[in-house]
mmCIF file of C-alpha atoms in Angstrom:
data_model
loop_
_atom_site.group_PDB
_atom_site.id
_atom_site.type_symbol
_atom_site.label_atom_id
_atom_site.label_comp_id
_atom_site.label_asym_id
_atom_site.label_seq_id
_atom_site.Cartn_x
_atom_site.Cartn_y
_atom_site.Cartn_z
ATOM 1 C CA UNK G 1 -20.120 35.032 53.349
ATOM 2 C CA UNK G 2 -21.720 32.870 50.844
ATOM 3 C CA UNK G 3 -25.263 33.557 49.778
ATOM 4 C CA UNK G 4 -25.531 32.884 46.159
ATOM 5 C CA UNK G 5 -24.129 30.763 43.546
ATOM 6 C CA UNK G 6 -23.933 28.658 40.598
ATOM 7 C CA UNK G 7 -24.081 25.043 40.158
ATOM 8 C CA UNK G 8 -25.352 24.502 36.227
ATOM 9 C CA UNK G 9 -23.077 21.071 35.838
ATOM 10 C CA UNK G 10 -24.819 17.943 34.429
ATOM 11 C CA UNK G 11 -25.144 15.071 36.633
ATOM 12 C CA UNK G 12 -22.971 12.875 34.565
ATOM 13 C CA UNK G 13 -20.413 15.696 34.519
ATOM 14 C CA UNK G 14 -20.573 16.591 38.102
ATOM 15 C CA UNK G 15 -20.256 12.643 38.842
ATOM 16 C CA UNK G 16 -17.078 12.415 36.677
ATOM 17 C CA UNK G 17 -15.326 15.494 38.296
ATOM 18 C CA UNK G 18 -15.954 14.711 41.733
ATOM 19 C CA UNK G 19 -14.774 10.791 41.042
ATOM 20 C CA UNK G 20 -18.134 9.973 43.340
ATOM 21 C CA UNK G 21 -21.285 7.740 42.806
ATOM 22 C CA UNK G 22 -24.792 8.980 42.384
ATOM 23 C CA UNK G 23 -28.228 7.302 42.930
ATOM 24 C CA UNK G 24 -30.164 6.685 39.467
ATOM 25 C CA UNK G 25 -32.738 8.677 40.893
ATOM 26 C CA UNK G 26 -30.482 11.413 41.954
ATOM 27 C CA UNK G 27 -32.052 14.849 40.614
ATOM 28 C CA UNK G 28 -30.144 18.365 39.630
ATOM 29 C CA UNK G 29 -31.684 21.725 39.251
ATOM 30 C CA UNK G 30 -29.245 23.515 36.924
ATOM 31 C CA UNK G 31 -29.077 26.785 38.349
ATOM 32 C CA UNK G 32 -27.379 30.133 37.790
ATOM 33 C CA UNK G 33 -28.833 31.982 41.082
ATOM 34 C CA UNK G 34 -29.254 29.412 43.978
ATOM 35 C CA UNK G 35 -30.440 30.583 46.975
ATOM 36 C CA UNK G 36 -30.456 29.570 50.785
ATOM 37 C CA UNK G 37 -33.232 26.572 51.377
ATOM 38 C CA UNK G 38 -32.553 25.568 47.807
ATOM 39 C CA UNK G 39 -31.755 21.985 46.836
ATOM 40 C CA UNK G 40 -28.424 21.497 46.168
ATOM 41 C CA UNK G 41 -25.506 18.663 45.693
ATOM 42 C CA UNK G 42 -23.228 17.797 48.264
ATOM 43 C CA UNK G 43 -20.276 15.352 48.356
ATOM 44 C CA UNK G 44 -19.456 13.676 50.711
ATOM 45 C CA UNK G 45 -17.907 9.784 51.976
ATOM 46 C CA UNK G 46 -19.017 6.913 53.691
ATOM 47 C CA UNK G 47 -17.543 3.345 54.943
ATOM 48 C CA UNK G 48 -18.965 0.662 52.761
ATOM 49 C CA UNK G 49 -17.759 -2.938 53.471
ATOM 50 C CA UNK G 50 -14.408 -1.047 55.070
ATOM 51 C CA UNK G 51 -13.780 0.905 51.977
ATOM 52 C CA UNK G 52 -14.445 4.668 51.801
ATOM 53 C CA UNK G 53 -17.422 5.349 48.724
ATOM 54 C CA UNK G 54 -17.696 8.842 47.717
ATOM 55 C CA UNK G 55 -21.234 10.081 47.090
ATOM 56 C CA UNK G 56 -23.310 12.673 45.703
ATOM 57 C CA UNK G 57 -26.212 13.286 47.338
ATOM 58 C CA UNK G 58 -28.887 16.472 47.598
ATOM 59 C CA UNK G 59 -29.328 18.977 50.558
ATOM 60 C CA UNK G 60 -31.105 21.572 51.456
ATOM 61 C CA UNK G 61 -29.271 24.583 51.662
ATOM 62 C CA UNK G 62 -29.302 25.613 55.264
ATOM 63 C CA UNK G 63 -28.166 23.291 58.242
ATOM 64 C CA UNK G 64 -30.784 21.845 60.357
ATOM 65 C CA UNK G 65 -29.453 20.067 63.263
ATOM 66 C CA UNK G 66 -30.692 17.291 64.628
ATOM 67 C CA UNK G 67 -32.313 18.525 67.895
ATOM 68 C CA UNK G 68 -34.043 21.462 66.027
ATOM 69 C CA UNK G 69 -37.520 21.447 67.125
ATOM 70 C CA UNK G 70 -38.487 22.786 63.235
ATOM 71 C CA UNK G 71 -36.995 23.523 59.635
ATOM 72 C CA UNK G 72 -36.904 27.119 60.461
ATOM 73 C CA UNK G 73 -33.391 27.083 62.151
ATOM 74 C CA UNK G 74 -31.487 25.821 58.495
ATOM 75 C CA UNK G 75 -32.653 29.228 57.449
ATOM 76 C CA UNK G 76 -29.809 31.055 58.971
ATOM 77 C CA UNK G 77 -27.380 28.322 59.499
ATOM 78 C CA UNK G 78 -26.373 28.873 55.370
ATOM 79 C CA UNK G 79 -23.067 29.847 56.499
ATOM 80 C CA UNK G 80 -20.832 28.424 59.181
ATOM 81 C CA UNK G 81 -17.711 30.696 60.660
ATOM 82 C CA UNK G 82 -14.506 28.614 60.820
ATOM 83 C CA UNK G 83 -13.819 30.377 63.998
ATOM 84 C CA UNK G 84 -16.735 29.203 66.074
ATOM 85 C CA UNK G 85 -17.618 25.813 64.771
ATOM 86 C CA UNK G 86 -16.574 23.918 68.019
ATOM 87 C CA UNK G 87 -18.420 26.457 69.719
ATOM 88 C CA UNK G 88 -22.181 27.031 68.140
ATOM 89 C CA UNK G 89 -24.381 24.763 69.065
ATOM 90 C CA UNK G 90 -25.795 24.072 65.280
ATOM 91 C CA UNK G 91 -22.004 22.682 64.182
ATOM 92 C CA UNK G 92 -20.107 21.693 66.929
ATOM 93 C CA UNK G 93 -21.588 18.107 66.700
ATOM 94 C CA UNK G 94 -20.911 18.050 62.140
ATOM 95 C CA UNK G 95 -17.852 19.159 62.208
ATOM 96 C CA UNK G 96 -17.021 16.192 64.387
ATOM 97 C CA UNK G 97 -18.630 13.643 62.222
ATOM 98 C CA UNK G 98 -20.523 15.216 59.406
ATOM 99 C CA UNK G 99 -17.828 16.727 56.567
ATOM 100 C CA UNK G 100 -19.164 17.354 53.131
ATOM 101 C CA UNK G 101 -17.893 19.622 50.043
ATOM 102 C CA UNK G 102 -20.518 21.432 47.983
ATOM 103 C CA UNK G 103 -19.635 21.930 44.303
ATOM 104 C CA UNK G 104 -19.784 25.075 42.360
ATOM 105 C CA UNK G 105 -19.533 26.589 38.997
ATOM 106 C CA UNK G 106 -19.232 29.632 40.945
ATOM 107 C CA UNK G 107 -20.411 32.385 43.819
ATOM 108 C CA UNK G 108 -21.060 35.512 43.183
ATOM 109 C CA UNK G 109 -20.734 38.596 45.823
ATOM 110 C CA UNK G 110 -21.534 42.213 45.977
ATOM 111 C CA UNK G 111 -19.278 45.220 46.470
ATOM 112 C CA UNK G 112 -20.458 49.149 46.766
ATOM 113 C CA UNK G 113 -19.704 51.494 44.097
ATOM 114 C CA UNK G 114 -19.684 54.576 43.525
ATOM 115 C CA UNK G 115 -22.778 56.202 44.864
ATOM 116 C CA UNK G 116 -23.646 53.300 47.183
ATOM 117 C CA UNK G 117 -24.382 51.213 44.439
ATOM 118 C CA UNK G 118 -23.702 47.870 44.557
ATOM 119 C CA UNK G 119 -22.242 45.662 41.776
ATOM 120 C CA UNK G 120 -22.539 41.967 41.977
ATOM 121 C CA UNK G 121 -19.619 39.611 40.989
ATOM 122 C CA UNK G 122 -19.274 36.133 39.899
ATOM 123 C CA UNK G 123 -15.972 34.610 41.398
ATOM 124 C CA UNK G 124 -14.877 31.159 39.911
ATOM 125 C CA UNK G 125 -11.897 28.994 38.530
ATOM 126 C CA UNK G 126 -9.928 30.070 35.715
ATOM 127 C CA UNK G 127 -9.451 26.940 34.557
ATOM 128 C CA UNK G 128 -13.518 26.387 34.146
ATOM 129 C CA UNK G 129 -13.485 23.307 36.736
ATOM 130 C CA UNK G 130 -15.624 23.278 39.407
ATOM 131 C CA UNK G 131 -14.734 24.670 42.820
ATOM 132 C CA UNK G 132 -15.284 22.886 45.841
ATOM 133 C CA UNK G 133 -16.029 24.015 49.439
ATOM 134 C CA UNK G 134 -15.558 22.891 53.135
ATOM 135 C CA UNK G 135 -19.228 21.909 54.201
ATOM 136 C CA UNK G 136 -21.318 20.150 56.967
ATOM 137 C CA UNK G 137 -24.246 17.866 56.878
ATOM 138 C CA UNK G 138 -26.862 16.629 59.213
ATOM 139 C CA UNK G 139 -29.763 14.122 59.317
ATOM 140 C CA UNK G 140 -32.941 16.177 60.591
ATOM 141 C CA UNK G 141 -36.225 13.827 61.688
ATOM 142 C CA UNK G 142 -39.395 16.078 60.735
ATOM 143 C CA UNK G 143 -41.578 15.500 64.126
ATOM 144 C CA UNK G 144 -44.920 15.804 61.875
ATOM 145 C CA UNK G 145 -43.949 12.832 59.562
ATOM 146 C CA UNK G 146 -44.672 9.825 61.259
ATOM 147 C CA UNK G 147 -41.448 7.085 61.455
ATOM 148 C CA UNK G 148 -40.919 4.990 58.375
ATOM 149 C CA UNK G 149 -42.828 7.039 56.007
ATOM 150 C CA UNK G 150 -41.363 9.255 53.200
ATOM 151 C CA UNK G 151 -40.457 12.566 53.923
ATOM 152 C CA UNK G 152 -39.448 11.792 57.251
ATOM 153 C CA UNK G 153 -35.783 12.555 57.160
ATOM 154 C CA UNK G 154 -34.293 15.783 55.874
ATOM 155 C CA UNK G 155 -30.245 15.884 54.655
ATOM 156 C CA UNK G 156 -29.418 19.774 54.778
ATOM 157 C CA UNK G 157 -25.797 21.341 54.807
ATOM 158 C CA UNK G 158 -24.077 24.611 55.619
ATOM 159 C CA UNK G 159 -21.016 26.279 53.852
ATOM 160 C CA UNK G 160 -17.952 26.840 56.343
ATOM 161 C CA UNK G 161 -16.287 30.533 55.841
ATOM 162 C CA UNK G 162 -12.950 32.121 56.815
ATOM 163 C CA UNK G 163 -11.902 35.602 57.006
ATOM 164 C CA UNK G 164 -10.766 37.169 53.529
ATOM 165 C CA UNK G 165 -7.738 37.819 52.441
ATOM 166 C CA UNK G 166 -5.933 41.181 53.308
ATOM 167 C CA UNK G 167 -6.631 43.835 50.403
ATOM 168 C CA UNK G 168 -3.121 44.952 50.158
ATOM 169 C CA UNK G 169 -2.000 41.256 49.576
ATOM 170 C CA UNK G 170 0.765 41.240 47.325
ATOM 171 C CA UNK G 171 -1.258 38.372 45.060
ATOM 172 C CA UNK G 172 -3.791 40.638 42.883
ATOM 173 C CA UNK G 173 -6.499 38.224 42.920
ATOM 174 C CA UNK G 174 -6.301 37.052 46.831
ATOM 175 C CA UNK G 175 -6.463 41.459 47.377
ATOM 176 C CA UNK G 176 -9.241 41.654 44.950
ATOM 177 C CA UNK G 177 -11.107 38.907 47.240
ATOM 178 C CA UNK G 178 -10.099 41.013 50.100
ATOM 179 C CA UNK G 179 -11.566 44.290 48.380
ATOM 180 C CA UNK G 180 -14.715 42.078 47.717
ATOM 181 C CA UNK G 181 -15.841 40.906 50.745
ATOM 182 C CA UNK G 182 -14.864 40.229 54.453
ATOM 183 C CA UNK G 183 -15.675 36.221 54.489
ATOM 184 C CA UNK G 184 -14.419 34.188 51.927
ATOM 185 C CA UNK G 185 -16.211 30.485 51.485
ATOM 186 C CA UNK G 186 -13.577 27.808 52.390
ATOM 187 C CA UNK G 187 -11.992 26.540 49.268
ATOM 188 C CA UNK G 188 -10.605 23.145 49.447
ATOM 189 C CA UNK G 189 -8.125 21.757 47.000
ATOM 190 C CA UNK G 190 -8.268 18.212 45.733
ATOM 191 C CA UNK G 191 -5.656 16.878 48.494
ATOM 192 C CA UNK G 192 -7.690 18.784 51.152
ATOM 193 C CA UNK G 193 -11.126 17.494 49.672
ATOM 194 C CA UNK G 194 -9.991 14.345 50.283
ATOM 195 C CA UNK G 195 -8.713 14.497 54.273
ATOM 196 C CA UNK G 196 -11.890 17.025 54.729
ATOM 197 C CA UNK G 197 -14.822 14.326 53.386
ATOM 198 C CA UNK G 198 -12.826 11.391 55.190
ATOM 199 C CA UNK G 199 -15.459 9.548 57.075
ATOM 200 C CA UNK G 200 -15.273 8.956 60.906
ATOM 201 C CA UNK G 201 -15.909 10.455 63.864
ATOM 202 C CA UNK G 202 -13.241 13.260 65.706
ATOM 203 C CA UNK G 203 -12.343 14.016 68.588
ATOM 204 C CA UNK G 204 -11.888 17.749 69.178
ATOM 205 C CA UNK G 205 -8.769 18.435 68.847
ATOM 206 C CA UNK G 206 -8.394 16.363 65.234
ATOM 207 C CA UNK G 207 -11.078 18.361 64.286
ATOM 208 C CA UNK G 208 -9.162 21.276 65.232
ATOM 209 C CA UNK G 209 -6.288 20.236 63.108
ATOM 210 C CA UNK G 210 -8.229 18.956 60.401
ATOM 211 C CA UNK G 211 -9.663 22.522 59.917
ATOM 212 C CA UNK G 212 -6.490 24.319 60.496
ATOM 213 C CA UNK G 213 -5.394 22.106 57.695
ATOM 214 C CA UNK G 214 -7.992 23.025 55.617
ATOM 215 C CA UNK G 215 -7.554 27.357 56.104
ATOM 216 C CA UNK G 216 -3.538 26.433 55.359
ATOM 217 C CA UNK G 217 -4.835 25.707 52.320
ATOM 218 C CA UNK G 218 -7.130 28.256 51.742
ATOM 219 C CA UNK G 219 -5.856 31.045 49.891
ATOM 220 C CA UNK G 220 -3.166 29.197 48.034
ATOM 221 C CA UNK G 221 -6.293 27.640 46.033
ATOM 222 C CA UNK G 222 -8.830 31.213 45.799
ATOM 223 C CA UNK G 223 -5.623 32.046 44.210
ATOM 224 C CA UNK G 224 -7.069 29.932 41.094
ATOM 225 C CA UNK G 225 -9.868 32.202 41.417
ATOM 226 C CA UNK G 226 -10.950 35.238 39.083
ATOM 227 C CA UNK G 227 -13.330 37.821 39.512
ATOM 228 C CA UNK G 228 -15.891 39.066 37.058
ATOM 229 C CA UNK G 229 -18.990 41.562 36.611
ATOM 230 C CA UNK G 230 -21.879 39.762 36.973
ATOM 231 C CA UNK G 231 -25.417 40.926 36.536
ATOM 232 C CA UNK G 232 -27.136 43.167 39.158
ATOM 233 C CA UNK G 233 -30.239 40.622 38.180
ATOM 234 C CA UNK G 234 -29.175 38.054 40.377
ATOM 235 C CA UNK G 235 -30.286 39.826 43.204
ATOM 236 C CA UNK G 236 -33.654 38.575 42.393
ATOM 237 C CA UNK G 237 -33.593 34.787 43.435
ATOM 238 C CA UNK G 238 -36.830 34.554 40.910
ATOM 239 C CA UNK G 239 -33.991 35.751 37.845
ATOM 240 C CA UNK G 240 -32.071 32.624 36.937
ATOM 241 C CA UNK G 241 -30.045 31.821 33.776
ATOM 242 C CA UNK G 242 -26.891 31.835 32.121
ATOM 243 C CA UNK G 243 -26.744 35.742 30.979
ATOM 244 C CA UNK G 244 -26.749 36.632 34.996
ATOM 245 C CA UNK G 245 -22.753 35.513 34.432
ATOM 246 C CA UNK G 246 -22.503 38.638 32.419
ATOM 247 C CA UNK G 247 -22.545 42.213 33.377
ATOM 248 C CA UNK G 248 -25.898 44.147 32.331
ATOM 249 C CA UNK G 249 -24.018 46.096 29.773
ATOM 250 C CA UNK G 250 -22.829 43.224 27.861
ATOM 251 C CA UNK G 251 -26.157 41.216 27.941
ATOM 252 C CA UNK G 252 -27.626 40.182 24.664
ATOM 253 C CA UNK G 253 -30.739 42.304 23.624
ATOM 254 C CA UNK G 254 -32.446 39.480 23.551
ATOM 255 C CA UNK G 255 -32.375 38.643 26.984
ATOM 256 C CA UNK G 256 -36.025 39.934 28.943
ATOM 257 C CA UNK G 257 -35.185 41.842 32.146
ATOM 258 C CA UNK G 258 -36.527 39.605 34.358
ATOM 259 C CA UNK G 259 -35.957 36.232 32.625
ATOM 260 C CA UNK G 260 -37.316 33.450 33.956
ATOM 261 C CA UNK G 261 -35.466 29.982 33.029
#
């Protein structure tokens, strides 16, 4: 599972590391603690003139699919199972035609303590780069927007999970994302960004192989990943800042409780 996360990357930066074009008018939240139905980038590639033009563009967090009768259905289609994308109804028609990555500084997860008590953690690169993620996209037509006038169309996206790895894995950090969590976001190194975000339509079984490509992949790159305390503040989607990256013990004294950036 996937339900919070960080993307705090400049536009210019986030352009430059994902090699992609961005309208002028293109606008970022920087955000330490974003939440499902957020706005948030997405990558993605389209067929200009026979050429293939990687883009940035903004979607709301949550996939709305096209024959949705309201908005209300993105709010639980934040996470897509690998397993059953061919199947459900809200992503059998994306992963056919729709691919995206979504960028991230990081996600953060929570795992029971001692006492029930549940301790967030931030899980990210070691390297600092950004992380990137097997998503889906789809064009939604609001019904109570009239065609042709702004507001009409709605981009949204959903993040594509697999099962974690096993906890006794011999690789500490793959065991520590198995200790973490059950579902582990997709991870998508650059190779398998690139056949992931091609554009064109699928037929099943390609998309079948394309994603089987994609898990082969998988835990070679969480492998990159690292695991640290994170704030228990972030489970409060109003707390957002850069001090939820660090445990509560080691936050500055000057940082309020419930900061509000």
């Amino acid at each position: 599972m996937c339900g919070r996360y960080v993307m705090a990357r400049a536009i210019g930066d986030l352009v430059a590391e994902a090699e992609a074009e961005a309208d002028a008018n293109l606008e970022l939240r920087q955000s330490w603690n974003v939440a499902p139905t957020s706005d948030v980038p997405v990558v993605l590639e389209r067929l200009v003139h026979g050429a293939r033009v990687r883009q940035i563009h903004t979607a709301r967090w949550g996939l709305v699919p096209a024959w949705a009768k309201d908005i209300s259905v993105g709010v639980r289609g934040f996470n897509a199972r690998s397993e059953t994308l061919l199947e459900k109804p809200t992503f059998r028609e994306a992963v056919l035609s729709r691919r995206c990555a979504v960028p991230m500084d990081g996600y953060y997860e929570w795992k029971k303590g001692p006492g029930g008590i549940k301790q967030p953690y931030i899980v990210r690169r070691t390297d600092g780069k950004l992380s990137w993620f097997a998503g889906l996209y789809e064009w939604w037509a609001d019904p109570a927007v009239p065609a042709g006038q702004d507001g009409r169309w709605l981009l949204s996206t959903s993040i594509i999970t697999l099962a974690a790895p096993d906890p006794r894995d011999a690789d500490p950090v793959l065991a520590s994302l198995g200790s973490l969590h059950d579902r582990l976001p997709l991870p998508l190194s650059a190779a398998a960004l690139a056949d992931w975000i091609r554009p064109g339509t699928l037929g099943q079984a390609a998309a079948i192989d394309l994603l089987a490509g994609a898990l082969d992949q998988a835990y070679a790159t969480a492998g990159q990943f690292r695991l640290d305390p994170a704030d228990p503040a972030v489970g409060n989607v109003s707390n957002d800042g850069p001090w939820l990256l660090e445990a509560a013990t080691a936050r500055p004294a000057s940082a309020p409780e419930d900061a509000l950036f």
